[in-house]
mmCIF file of C-alpha atoms in Angstrom:
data_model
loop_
_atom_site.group_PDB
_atom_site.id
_atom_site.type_symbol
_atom_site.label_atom_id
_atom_site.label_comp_id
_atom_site.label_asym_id
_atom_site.label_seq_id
_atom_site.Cartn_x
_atom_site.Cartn_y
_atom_site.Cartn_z
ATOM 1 C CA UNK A 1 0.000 0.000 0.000
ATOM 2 C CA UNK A 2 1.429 3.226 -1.131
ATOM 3 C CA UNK A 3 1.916 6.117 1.539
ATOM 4 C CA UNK A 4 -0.274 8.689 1.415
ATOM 5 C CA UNK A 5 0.287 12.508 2.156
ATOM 6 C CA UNK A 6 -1.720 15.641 3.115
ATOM 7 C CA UNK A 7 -5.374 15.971 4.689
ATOM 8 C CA UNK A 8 -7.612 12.905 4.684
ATOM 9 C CA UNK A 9 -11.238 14.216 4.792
ATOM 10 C CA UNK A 10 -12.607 10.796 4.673
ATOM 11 C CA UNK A 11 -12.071 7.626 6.644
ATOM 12 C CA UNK A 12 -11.544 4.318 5.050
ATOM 13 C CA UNK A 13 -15.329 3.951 4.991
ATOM 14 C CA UNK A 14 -16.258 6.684 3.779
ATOM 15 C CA UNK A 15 -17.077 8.573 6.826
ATOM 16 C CA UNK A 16 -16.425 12.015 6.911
ATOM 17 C CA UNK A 17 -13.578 13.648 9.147
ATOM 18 C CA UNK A 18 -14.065 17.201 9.301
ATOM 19 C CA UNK A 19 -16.855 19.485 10.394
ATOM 20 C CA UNK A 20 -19.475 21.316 8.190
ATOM 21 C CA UNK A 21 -20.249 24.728 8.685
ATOM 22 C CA UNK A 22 -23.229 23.933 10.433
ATOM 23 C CA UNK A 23 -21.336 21.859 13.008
ATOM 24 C CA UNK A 24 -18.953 24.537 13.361
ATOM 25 C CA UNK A 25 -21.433 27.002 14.275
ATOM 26 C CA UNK A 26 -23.774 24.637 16.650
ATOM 27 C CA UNK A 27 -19.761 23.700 18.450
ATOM 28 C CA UNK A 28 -19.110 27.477 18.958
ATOM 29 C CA UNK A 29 -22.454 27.827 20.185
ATOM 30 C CA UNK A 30 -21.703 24.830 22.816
ATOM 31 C CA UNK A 31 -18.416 26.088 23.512
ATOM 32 C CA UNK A 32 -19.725 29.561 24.954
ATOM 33 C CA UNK A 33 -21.739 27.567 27.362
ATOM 34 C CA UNK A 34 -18.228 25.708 28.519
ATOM 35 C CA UNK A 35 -16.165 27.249 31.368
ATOM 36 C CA UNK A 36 -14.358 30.247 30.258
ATOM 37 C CA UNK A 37 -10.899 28.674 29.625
ATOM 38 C CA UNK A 38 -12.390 25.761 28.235
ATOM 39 C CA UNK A 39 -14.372 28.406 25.791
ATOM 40 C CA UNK A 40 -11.456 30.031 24.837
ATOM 41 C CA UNK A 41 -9.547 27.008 24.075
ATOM 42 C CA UNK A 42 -12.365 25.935 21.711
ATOM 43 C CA UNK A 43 -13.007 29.223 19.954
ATOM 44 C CA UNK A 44 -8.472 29.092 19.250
ATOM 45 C CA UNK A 45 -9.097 25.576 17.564
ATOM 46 C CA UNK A 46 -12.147 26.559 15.566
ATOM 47 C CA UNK A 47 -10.752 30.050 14.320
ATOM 48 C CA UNK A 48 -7.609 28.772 13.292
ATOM 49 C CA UNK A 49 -7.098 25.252 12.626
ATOM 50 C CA UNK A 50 -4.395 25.360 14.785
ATOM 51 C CA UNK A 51 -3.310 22.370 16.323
ATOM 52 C CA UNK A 52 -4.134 21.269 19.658
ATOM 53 C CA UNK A 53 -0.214 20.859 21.076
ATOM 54 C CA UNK A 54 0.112 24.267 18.782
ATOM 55 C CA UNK A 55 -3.010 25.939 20.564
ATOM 56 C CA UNK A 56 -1.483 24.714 24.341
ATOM 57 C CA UNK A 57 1.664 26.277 23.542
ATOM 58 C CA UNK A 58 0.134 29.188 23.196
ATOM 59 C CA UNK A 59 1.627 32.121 25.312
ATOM 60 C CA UNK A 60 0.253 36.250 25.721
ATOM 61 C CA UNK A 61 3.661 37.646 23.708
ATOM 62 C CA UNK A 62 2.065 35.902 21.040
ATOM 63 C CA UNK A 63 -1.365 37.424 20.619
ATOM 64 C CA UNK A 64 -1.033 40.580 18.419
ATOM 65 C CA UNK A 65 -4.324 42.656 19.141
ATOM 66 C CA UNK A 66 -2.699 45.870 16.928
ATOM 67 C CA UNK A 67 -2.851 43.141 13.766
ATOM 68 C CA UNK A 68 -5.285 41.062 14.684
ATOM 69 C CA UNK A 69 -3.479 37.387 14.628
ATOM 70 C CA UNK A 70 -2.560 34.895 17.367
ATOM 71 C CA UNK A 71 1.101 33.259 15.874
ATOM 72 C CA UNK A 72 1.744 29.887 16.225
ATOM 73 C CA UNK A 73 5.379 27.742 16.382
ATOM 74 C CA UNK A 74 4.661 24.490 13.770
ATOM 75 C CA UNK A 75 4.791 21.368 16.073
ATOM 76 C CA UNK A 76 4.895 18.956 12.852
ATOM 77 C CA UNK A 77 7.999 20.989 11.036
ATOM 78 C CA UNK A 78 11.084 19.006 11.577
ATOM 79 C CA UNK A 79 13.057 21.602 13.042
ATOM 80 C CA UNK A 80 12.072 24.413 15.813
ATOM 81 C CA UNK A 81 11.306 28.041 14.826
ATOM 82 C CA UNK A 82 9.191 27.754 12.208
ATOM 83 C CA UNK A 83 6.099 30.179 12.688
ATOM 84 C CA UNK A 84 2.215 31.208 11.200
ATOM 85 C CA UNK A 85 0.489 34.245 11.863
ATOM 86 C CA UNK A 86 -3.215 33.260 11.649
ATOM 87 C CA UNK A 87 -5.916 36.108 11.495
ATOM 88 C CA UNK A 88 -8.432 35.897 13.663
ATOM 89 C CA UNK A 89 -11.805 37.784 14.678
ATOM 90 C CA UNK A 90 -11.963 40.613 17.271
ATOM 91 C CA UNK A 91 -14.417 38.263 19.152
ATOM 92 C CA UNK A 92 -11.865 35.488 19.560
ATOM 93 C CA UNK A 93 -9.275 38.004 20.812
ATOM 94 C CA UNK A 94 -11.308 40.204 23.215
ATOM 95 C CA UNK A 95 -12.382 36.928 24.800
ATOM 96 C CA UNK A 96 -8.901 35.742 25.111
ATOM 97 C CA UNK A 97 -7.978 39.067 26.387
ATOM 98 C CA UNK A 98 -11.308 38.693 29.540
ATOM 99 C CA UNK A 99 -10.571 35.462 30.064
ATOM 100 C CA UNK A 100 -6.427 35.625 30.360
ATOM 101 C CA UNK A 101 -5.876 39.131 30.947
ATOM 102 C CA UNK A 102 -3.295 39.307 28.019
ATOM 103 C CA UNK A 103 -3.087 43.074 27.492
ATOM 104 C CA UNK A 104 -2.131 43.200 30.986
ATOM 105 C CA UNK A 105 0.630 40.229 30.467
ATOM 106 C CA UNK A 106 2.855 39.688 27.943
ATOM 107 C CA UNK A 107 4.885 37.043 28.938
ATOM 108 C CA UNK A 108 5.881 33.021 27.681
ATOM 109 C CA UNK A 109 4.000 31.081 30.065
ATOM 110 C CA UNK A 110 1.092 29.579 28.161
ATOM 111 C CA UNK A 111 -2.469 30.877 28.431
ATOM 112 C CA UNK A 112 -3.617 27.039 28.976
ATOM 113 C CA UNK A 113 -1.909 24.254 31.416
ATOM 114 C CA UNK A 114 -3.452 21.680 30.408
ATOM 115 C CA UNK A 115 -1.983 18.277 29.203
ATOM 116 C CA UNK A 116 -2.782 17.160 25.635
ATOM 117 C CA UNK A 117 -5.515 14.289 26.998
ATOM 118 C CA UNK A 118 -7.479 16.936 29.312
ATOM 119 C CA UNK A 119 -7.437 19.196 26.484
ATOM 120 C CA UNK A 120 -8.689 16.524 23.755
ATOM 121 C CA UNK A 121 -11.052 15.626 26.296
ATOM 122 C CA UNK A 122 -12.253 19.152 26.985
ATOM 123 C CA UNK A 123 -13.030 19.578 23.191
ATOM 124 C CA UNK A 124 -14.732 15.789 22.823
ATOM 125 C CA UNK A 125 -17.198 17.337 25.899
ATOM 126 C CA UNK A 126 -18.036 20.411 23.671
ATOM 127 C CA UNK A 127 -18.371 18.316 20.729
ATOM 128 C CA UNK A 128 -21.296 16.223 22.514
ATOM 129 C CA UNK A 129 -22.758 19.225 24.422
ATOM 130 C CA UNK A 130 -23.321 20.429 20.397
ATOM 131 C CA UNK A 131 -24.947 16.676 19.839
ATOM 132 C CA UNK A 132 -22.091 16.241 16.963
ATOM 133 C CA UNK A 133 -21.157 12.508 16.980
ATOM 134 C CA UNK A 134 -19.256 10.634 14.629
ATOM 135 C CA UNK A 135 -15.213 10.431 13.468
ATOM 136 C CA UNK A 136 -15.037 14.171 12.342
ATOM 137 C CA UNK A 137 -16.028 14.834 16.081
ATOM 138 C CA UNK A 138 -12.608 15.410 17.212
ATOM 139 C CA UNK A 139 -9.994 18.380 17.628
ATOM 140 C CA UNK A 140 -8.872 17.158 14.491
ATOM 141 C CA UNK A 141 -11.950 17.310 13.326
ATOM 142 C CA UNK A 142 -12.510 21.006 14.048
ATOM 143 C CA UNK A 143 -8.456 21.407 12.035
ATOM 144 C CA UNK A 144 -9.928 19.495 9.454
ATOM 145 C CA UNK A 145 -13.134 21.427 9.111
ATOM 146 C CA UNK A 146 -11.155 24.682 9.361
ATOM 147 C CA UNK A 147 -9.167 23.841 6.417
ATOM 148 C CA UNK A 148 -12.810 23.165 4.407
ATOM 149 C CA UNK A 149 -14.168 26.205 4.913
ATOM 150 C CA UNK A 150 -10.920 28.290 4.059
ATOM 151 C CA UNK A 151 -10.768 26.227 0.661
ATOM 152 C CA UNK A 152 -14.840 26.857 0.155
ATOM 153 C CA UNK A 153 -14.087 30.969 0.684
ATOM 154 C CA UNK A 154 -11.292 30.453 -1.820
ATOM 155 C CA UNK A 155 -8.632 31.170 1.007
ATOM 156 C CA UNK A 156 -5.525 29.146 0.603
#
């Protein structure tokens, strides 16, 4: 079997992996019933398609309010230093800003503590509280989703 590269959207039976725009908007809707970190956390993945490890690394000296992005190290580049600027809506930023006090902090410790299993599971908990089930419920889900709706704006 040959090896494959890039984004699979679909399992091996056919079974979608990412989320419509529909599910998007009913998981943001969930997610601002979550607790406020766990809100914030959600609202990074879905505005971005960051990564989860990329989203936990997260720290204040990296939110840029004057341009409106949130910058993010690669975690899947072979080498360290390797950085995206991501736009990202005033809403997503003036909630990290409440919730974190970031204009007040601009420092390197992260804005989450969480290990990578509480934070998948924080995300898995939104999913249901939205009644998404299914493989495309997932953080990678949300990545994979992200990347949909980019291509169906005709954003690269």
């Amino acid at each position: 079997m040959a090896h494959t590269t890039g984004m699979q959207i679909y399992d091996p039976h056919g079974h979608r992996l990412y989320l419509t725009g529909s599910e998007r908007a009913a998981f943001r809707a969930a997610a601002e019933t979550a607790p406020r970190e766990v809100r914030t956390y959600c609202w990074t993945l879905l505005y971005t398609g960051c990564r989860p490890s990329e989203a936990l690394a997260l720290t204040a000296d990296r939110v840029d309010f004057r341009a409106a992005v949130l910058t993010f190290e690669s975690k899947k580049k072979r080498r360290p230093g390797i950085y995206r600027a991501v736009p990202v809506p005033a809403t997503l930023l003036d909630a990290l800003d409440l919730v974190h006090g970031l204009r007040d902090r601009k420092t390197r410790a992260r804005l989450w503590t969480w290990s990578l299993k509480t934070a998948y599971t924080r995300v898995v908990e939104v999913m249901a509280k939205a009644a998404i089930t299914g493989p495309q419920a997932t953080p990678k889900g949300l990545r994979h989703g992200f990347g949909v709706a980019c291509i169906e704006k005709g954003i690269p």
